PDB file of C-alpha atoms in Angstrom:
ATOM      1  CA  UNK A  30      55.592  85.284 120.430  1.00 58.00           C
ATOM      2  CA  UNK A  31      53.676  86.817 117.339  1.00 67.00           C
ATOM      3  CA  UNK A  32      50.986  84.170 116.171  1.00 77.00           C
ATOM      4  CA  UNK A  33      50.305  83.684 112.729  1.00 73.00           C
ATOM      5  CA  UNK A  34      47.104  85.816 112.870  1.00 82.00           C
ATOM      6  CA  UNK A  35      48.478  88.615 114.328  1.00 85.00           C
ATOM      7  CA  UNK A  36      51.761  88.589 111.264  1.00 84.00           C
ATOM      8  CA  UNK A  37      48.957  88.160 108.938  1.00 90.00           C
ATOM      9  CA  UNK A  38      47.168  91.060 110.106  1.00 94.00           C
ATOM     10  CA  UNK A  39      49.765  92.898 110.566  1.00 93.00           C
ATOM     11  CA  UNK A  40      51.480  92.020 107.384  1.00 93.00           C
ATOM     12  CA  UNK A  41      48.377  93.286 105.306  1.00 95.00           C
ATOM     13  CA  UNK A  42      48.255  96.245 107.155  1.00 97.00           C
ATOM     14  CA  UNK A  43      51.575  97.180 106.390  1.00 96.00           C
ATOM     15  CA  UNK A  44      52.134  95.925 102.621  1.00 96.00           C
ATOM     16  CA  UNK A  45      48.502  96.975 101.520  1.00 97.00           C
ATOM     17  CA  UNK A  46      49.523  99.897  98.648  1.00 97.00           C
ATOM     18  CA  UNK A  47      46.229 102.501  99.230  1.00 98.00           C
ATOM     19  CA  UNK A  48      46.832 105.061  96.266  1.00 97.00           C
ATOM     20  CA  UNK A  49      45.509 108.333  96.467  1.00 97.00           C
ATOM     21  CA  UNK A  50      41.617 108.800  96.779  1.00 97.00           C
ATOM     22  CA  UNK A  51      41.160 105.498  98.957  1.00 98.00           C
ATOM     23  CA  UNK A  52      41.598 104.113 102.113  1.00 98.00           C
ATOM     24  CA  UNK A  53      41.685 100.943 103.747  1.00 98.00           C
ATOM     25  CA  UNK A  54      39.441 100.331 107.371  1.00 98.00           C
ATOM     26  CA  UNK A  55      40.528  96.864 109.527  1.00 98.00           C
ATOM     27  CA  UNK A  56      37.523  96.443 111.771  1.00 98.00           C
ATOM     28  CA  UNK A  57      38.772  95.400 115.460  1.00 98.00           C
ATOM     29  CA  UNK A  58      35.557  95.060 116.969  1.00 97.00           C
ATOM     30  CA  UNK A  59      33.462  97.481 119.162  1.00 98.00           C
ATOM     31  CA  UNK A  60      34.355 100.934 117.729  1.00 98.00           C
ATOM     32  CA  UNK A  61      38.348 100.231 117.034  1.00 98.00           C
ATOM     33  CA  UNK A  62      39.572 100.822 113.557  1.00 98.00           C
ATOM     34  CA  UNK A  63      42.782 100.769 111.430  1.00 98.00           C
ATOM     35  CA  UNK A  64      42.946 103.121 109.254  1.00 98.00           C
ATOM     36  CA  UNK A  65      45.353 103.961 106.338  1.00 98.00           C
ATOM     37  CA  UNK A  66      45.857 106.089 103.313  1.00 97.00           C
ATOM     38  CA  UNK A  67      49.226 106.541 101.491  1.00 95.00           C
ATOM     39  CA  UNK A  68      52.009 106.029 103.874  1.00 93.00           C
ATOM     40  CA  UNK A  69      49.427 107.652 107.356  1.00 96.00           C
ATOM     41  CA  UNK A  70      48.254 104.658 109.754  1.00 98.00           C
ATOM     42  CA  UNK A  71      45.768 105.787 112.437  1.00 98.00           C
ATOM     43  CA  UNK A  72      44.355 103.141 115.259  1.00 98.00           C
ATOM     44  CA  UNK A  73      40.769 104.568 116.437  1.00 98.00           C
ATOM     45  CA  UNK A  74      39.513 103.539 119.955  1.00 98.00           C
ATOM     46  CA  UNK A  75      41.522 100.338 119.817  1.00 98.00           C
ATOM     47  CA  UNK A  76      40.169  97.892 122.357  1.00 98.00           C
ATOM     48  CA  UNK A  77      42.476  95.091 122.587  1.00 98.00           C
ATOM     49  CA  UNK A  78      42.279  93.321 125.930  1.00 98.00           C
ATOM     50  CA  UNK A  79      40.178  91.634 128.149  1.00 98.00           C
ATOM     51  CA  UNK A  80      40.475  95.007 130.689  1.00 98.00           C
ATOM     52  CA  UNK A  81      36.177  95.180 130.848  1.00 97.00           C
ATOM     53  CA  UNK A  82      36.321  91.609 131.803  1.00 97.00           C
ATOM     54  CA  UNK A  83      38.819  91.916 134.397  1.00 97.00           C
ATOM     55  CA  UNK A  84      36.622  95.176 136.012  1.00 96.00           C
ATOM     56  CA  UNK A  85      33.503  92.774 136.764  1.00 95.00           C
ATOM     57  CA  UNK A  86      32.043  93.690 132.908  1.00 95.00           C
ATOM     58  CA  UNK A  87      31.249  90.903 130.267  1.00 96.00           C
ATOM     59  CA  UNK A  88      33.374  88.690 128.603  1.00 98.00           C
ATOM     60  CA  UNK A  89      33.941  89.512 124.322  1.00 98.00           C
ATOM     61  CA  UNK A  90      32.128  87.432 121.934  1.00 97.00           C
ATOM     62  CA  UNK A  91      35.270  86.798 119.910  1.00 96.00           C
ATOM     63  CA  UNK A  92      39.545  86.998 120.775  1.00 95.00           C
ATOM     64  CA  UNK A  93      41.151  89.863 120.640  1.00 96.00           C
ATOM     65  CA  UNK A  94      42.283  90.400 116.798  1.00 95.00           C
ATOM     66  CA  UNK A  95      45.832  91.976 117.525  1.00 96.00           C
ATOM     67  CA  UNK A  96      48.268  91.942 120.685  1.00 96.00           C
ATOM     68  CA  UNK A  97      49.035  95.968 120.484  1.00 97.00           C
ATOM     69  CA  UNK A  98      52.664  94.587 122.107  1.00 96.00           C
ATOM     70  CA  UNK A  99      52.874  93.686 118.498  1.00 95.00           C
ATOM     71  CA  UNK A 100      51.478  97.388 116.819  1.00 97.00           C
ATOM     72  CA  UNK A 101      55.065  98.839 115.664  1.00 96.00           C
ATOM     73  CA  UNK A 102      53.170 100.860 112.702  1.00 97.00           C
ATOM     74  CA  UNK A 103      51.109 103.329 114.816  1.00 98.00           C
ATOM     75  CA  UNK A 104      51.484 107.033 113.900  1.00 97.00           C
ATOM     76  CA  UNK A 105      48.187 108.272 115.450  1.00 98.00           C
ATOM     77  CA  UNK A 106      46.082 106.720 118.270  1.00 98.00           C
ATOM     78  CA  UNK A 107      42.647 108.327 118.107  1.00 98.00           C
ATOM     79  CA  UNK A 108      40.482 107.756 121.902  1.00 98.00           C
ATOM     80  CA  UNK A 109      36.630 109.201 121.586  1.00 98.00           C
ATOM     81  CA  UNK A 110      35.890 109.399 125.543  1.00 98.00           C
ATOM     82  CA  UNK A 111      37.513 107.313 128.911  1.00 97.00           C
ATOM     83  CA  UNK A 112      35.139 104.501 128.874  1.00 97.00           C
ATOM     84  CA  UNK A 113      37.593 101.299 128.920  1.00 96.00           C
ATOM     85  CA  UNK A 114      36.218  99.853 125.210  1.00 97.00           C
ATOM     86  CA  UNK A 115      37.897 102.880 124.141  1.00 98.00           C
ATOM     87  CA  UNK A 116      40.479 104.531 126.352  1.00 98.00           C
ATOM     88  CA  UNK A 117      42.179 101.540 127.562  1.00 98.00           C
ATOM     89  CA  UNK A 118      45.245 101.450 129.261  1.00 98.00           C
ATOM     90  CA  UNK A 119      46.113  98.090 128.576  1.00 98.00           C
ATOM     91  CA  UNK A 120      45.905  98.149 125.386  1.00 98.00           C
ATOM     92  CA  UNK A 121      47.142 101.614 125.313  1.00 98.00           C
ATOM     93  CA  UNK A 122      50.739 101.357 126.915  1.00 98.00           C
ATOM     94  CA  UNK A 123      51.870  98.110 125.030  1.00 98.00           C
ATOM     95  CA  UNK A 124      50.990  99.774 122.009  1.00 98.00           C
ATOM     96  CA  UNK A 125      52.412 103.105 122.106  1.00 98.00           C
ATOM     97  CA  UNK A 126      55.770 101.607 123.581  1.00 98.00           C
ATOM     98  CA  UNK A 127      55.822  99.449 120.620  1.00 98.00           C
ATOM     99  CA  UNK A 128      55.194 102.512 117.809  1.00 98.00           C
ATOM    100  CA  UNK A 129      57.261 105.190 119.645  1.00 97.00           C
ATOM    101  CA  UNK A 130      56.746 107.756 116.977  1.00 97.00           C
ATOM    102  CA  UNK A 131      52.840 107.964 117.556  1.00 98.00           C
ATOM    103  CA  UNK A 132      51.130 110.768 119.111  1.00 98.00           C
ATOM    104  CA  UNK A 133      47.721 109.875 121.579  1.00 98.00           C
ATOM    105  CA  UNK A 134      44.706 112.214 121.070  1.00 98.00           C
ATOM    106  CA  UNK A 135      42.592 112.017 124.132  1.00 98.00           C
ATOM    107  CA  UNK A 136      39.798 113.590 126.029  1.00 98.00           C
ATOM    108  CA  UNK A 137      41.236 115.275 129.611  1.00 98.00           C
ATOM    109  CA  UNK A 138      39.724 112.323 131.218  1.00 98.00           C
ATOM    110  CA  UNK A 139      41.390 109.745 128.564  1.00 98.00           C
ATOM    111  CA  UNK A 140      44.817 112.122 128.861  1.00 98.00           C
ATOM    112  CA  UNK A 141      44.649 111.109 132.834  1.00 98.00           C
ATOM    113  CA  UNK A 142      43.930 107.259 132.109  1.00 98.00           C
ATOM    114  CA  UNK A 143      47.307 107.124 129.303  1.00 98.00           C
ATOM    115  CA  UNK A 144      49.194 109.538 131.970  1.00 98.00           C
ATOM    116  CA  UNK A 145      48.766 106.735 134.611  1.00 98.00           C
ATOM    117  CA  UNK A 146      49.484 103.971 132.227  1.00 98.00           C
ATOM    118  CA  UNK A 147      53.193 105.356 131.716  1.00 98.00           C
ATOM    119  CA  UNK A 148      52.680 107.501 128.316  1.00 98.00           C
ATOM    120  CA  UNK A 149      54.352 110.895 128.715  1.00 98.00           C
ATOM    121  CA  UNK A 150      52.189 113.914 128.467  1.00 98.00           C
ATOM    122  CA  UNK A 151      54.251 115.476 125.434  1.00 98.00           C
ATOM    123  CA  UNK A 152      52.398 112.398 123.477  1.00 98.00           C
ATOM    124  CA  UNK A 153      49.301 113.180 124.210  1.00 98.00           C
ATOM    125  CA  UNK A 154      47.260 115.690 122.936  1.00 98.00           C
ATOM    126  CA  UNK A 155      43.771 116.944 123.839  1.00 98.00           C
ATOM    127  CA  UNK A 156      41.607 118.884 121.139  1.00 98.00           C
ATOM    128  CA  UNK A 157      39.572 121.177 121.600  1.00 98.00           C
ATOM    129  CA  UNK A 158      35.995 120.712 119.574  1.00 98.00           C
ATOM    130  CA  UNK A 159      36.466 122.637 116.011  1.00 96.00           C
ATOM    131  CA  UNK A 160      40.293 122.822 115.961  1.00 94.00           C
ATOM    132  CA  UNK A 161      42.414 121.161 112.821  1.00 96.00           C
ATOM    133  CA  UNK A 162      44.861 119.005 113.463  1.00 97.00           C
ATOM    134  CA  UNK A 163      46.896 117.377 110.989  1.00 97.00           C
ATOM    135  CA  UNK A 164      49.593 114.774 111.646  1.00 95.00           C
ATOM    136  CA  UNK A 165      51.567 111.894 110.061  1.00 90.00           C
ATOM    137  CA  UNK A 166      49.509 112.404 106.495  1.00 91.00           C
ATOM    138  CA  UNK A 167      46.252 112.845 108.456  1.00 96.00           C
ATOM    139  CA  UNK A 168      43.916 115.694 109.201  1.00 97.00           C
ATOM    140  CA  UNK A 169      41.449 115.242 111.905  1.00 98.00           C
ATOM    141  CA  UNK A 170      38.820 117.550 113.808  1.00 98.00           C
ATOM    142  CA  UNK A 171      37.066 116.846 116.629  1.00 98.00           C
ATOM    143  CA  UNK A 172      33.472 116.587 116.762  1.00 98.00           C
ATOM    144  CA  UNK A 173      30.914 117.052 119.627  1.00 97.00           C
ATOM    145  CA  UNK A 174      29.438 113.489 121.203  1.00 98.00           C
ATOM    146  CA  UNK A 175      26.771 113.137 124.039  1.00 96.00           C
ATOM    147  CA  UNK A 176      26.670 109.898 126.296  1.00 91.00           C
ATOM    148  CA  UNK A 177      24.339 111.233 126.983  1.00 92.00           C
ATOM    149  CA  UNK A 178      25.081 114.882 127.954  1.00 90.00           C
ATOM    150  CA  UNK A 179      26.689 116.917 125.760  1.00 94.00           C
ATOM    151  CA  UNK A 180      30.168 117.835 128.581  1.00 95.00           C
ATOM    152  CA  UNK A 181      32.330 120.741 126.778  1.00 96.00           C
ATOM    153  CA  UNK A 182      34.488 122.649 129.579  1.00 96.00           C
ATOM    154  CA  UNK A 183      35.159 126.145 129.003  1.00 96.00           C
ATOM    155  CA  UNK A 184      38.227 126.042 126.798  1.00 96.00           C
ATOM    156  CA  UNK A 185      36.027 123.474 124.537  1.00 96.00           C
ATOM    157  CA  UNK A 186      37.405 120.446 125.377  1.00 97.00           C
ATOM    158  CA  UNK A 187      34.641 117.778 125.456  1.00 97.00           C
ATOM    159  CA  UNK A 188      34.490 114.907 127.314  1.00 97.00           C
ATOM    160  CA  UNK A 189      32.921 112.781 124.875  1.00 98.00           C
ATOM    161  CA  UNK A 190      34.274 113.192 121.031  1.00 98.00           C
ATOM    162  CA  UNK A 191      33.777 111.925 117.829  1.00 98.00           C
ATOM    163  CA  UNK A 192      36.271 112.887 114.615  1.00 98.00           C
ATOM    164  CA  UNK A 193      36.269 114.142 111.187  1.00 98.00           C
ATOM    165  CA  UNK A 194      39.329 112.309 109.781  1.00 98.00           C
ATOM    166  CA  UNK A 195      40.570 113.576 106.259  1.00 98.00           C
ATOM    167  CA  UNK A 196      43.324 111.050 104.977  1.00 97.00           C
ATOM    168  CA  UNK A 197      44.449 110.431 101.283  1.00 97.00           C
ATOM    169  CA  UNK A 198      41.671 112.901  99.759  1.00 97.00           C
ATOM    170  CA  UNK A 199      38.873 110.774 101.750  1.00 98.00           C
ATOM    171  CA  UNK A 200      36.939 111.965 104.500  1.00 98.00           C
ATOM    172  CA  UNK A 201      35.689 109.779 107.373  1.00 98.00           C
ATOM    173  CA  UNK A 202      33.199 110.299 110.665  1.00 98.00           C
ATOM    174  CA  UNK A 203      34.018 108.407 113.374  1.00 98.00           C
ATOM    175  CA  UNK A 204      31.479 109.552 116.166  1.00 98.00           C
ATOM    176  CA  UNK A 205      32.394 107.648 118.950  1.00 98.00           C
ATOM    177  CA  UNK A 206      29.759 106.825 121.447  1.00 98.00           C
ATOM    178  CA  UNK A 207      26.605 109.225 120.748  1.00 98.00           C
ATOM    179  CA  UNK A 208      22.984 110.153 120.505  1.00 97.00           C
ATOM    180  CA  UNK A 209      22.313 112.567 118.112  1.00 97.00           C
ATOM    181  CA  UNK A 210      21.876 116.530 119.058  1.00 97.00           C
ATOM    182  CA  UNK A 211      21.610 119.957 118.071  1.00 97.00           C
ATOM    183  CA  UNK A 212      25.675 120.888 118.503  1.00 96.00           C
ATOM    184  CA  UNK A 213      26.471 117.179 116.754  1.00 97.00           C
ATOM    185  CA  UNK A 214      24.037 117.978 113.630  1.00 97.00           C
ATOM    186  CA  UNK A 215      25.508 122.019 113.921  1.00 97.00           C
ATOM    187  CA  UNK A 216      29.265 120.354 113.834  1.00 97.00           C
ATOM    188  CA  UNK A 217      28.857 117.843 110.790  1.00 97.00           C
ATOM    189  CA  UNK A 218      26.659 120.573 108.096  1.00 95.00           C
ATOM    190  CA  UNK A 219      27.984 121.051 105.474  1.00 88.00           C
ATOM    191  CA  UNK A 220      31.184 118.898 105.564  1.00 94.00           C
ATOM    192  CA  UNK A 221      31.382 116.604 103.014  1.00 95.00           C
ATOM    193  CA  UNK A 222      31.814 112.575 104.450  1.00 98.00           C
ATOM    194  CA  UNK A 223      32.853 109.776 102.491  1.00 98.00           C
ATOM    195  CA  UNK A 224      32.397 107.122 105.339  1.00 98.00           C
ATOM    196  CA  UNK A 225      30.032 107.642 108.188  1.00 98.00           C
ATOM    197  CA  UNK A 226      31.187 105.101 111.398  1.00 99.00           C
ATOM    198  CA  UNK A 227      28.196 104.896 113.543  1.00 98.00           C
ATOM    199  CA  UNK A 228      26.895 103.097 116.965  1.00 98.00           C
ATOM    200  CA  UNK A 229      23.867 100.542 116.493  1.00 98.00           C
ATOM    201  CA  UNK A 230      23.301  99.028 119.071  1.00 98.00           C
ATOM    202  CA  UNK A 231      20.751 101.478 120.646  1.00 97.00           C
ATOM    203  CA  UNK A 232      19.803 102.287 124.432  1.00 97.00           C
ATOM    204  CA  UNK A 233      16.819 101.042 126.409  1.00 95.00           C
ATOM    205  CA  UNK A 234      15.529 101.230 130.186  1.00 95.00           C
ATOM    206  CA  UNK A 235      16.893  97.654 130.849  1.00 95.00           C
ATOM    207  CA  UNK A 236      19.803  98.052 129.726  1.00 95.00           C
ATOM    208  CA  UNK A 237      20.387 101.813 131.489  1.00 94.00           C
ATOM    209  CA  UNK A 238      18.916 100.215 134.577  1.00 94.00           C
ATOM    210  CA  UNK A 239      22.397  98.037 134.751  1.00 92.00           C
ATOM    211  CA  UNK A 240      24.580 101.155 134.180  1.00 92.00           C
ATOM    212  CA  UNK A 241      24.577 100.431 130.183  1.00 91.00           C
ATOM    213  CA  UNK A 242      25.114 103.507 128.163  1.00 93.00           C
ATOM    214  CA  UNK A 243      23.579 103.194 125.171  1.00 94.00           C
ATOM    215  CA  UNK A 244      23.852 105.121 121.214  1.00 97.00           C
ATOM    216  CA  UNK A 245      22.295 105.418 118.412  1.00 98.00           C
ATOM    217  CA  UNK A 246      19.492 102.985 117.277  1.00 98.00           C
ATOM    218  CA  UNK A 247      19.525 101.340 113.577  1.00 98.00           C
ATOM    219  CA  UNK A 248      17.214 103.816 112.437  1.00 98.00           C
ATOM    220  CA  UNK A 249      18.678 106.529 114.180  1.00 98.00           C
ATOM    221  CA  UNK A 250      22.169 105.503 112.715  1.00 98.00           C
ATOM    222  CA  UNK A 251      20.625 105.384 108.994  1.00 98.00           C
ATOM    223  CA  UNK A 252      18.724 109.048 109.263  1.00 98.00           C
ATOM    224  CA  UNK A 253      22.498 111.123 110.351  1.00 98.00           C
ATOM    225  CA  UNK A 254      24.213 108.805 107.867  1.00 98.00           C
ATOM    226  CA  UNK A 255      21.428 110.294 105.243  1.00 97.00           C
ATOM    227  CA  UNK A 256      21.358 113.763 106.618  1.00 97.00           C
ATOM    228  CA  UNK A 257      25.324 114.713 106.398  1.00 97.00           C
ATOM    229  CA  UNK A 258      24.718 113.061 102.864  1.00 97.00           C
ATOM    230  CA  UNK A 259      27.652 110.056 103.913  1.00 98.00           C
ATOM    231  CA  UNK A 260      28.413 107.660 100.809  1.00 98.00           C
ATOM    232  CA  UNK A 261      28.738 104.421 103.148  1.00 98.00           C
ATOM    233  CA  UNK A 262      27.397 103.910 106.622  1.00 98.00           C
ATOM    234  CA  UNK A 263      29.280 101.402 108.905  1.00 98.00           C
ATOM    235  CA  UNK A 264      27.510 100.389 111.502  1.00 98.00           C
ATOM    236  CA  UNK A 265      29.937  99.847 114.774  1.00 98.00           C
ATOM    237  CA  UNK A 266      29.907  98.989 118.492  1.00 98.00           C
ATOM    238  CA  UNK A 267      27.095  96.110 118.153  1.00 98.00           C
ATOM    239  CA  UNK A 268      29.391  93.163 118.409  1.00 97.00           C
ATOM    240  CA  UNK A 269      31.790  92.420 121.392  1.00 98.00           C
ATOM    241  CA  UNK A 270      29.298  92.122 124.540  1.00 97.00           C
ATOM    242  CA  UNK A 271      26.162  89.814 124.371  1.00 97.00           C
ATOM    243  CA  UNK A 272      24.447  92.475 126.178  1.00 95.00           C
ATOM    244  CA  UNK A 273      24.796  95.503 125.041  1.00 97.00           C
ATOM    245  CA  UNK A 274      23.688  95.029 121.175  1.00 97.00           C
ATOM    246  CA  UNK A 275      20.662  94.485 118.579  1.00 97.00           C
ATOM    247  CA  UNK A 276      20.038  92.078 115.988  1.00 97.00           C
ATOM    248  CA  UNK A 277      22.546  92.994 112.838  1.00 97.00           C
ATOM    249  CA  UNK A 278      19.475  92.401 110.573  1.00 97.00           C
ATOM    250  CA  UNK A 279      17.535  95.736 111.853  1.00 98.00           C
ATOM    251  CA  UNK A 280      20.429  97.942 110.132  1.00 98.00           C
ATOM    252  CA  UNK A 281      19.287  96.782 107.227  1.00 98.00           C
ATOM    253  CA  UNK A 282      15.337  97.228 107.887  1.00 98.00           C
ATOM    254  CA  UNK A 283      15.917 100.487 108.612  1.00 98.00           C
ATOM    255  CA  UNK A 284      18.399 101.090 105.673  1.00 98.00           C
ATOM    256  CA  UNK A 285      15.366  99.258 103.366  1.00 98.00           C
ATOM    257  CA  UNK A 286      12.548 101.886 104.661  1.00 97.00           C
ATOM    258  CA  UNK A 287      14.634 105.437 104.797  1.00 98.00           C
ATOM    259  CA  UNK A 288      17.619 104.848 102.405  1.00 98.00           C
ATOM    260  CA  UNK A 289      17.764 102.228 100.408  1.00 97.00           C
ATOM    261  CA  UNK A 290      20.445 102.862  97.585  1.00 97.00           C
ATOM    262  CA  UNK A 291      22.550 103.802 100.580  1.00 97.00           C
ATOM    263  CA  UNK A 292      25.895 101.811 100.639  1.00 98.00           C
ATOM    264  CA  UNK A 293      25.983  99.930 104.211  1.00 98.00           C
ATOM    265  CA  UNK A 294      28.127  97.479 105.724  1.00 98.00           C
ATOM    266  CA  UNK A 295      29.501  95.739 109.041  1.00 98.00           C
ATOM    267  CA  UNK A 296      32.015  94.285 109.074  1.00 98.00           C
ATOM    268  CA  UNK A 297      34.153  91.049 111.005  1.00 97.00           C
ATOM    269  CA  UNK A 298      36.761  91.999 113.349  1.00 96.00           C
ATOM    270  CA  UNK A 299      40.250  91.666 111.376  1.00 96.00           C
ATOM    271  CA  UNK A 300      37.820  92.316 108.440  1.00 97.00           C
ATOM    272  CA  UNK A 301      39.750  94.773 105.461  1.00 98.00           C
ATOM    273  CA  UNK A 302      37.214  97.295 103.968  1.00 98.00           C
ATOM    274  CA  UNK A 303      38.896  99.154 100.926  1.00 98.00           C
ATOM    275  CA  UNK A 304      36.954 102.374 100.046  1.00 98.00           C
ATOM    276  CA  UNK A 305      37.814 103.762  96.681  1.00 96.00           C
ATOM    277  CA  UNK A 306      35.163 106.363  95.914  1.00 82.00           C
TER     278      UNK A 306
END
């Protein structure tokens, strides 16, 4: 049974008019995103069960915002890397069952989780770094990530990925999990971003010492944000596990000392963010 927060959510998603020259972001926690502009709806490392949980990990901090059982709109499912907060087969086969029409774009190692889940392989495409690939309304390119090595095979698939998204005349970074270096700064010059989606929550021996990958600290997150010249900086993955974040407030430092006219936000899961220019 659909609960009223789920038709509500969904309901905005799909009646929300987003004319040319905008689009609309609904935060659903960790690095997941809805994204639309004009009639093109794109889900971005959509993390929607309690699968971490389940596999000895941490509980969330807050419910899950949408049953993907319940995610009929889907044209494009965007997964950055295999890690289950953002290839997740639970969430995964529900949802691409419900929106038969969308196409999964997945690292190799993501293509073998949705494989297993039941998702056929003419679904599911893997991009190479560099290549163009446009879609349901929707251009995207993917980007090189490190997590902390920077993993391309031969034929230039990477193992971890971030995207360039181009939708409705706006351009958007997701980077997926990441530190910053030399091939990520190489990949982003000179591309114009509108919206920069970037990892706070940082890295640290304690945290590595329990198997916790970490990203991009605050300050870290502020200086890429301000050196691919991004209009808005949202910071991302700093809110579902009690462990694995920093204190919300040290974005903002950071954005106070190195860029402080910079637009900045972060934003509630469920939480609409309408970028018109």
């Amino acid at each position: 049974m659909m609960s009223l927060r789920d038709a509500a959510l969904i309901a905005q998603i799909n009646d929300l008019t987003v004319p040319r020259g905008q689009v609309a972001l609904w935060a659903l926690g960790q690095a997941g995103f809805v994204l639309k502009g004009g009639n093109a709806i794109a889900y971005i490392d959509p993390y929607l069960s309690n699968s971490v949980e389940e596999n000895g990990g941490p509980p969330r901090r807050f419910p899950i915002p949408i049953n993907p059982a319940l995610i009929t709109n889907a044209r494009v499912v965007l997964a950055t890397h295999e890690h289950l907060d953002h290839t997740d087969a639970a969430t995964l086969a529900p949802l691409m069952a419900a929106s038969p029409s969308a196409v999964l774009v997945a690292s190799l190692q993501g293509r073998q989780i949705a494989l297993h889940a039941g998702i056929p392989g003419e679904r599911i495409i893997t991009p190479r770094l560099g290549d163009c690939i446009e879609i349901a309304g929707l251009a995207f390119t993917a980007t090189p990530a490190a997590h902390y090595e920077y993993e391309v095979d031969a034929d230039g698939h990477s193992r971890w990925m971030g995207f360039i998204i181009e939708c409705n005349g706006v351009t958007i970074y997701h980077s997926g999990d990441t530190i910053i270096f030399p091939e990520l700064l190489a990949a982003l010059a000179e591309r114009s971003i509108d919206i920069a989606l970037l990892p706070i929550n940082g890295r640290d021996f304690f945290r590595e010492r329990e198997g916790i990958i970490g990203n991009l600290w605050p300050a870290e997150a502020v200086e890429l944000a301000k050196s691919i010249g991004a209009r808005v900086l949202i910071g991302i993955h700093n809110d579902l596990f009690a462990g694995n974040r920093v204190a919300p407030g040290m974005l903002f430092d950071e954005l106070d000392r190195r860029a402080p006219f910079m637009r900045c936000h972060l934003l509630q899961p469920g939480e609409l963010y309408l970028y018109a220019g």
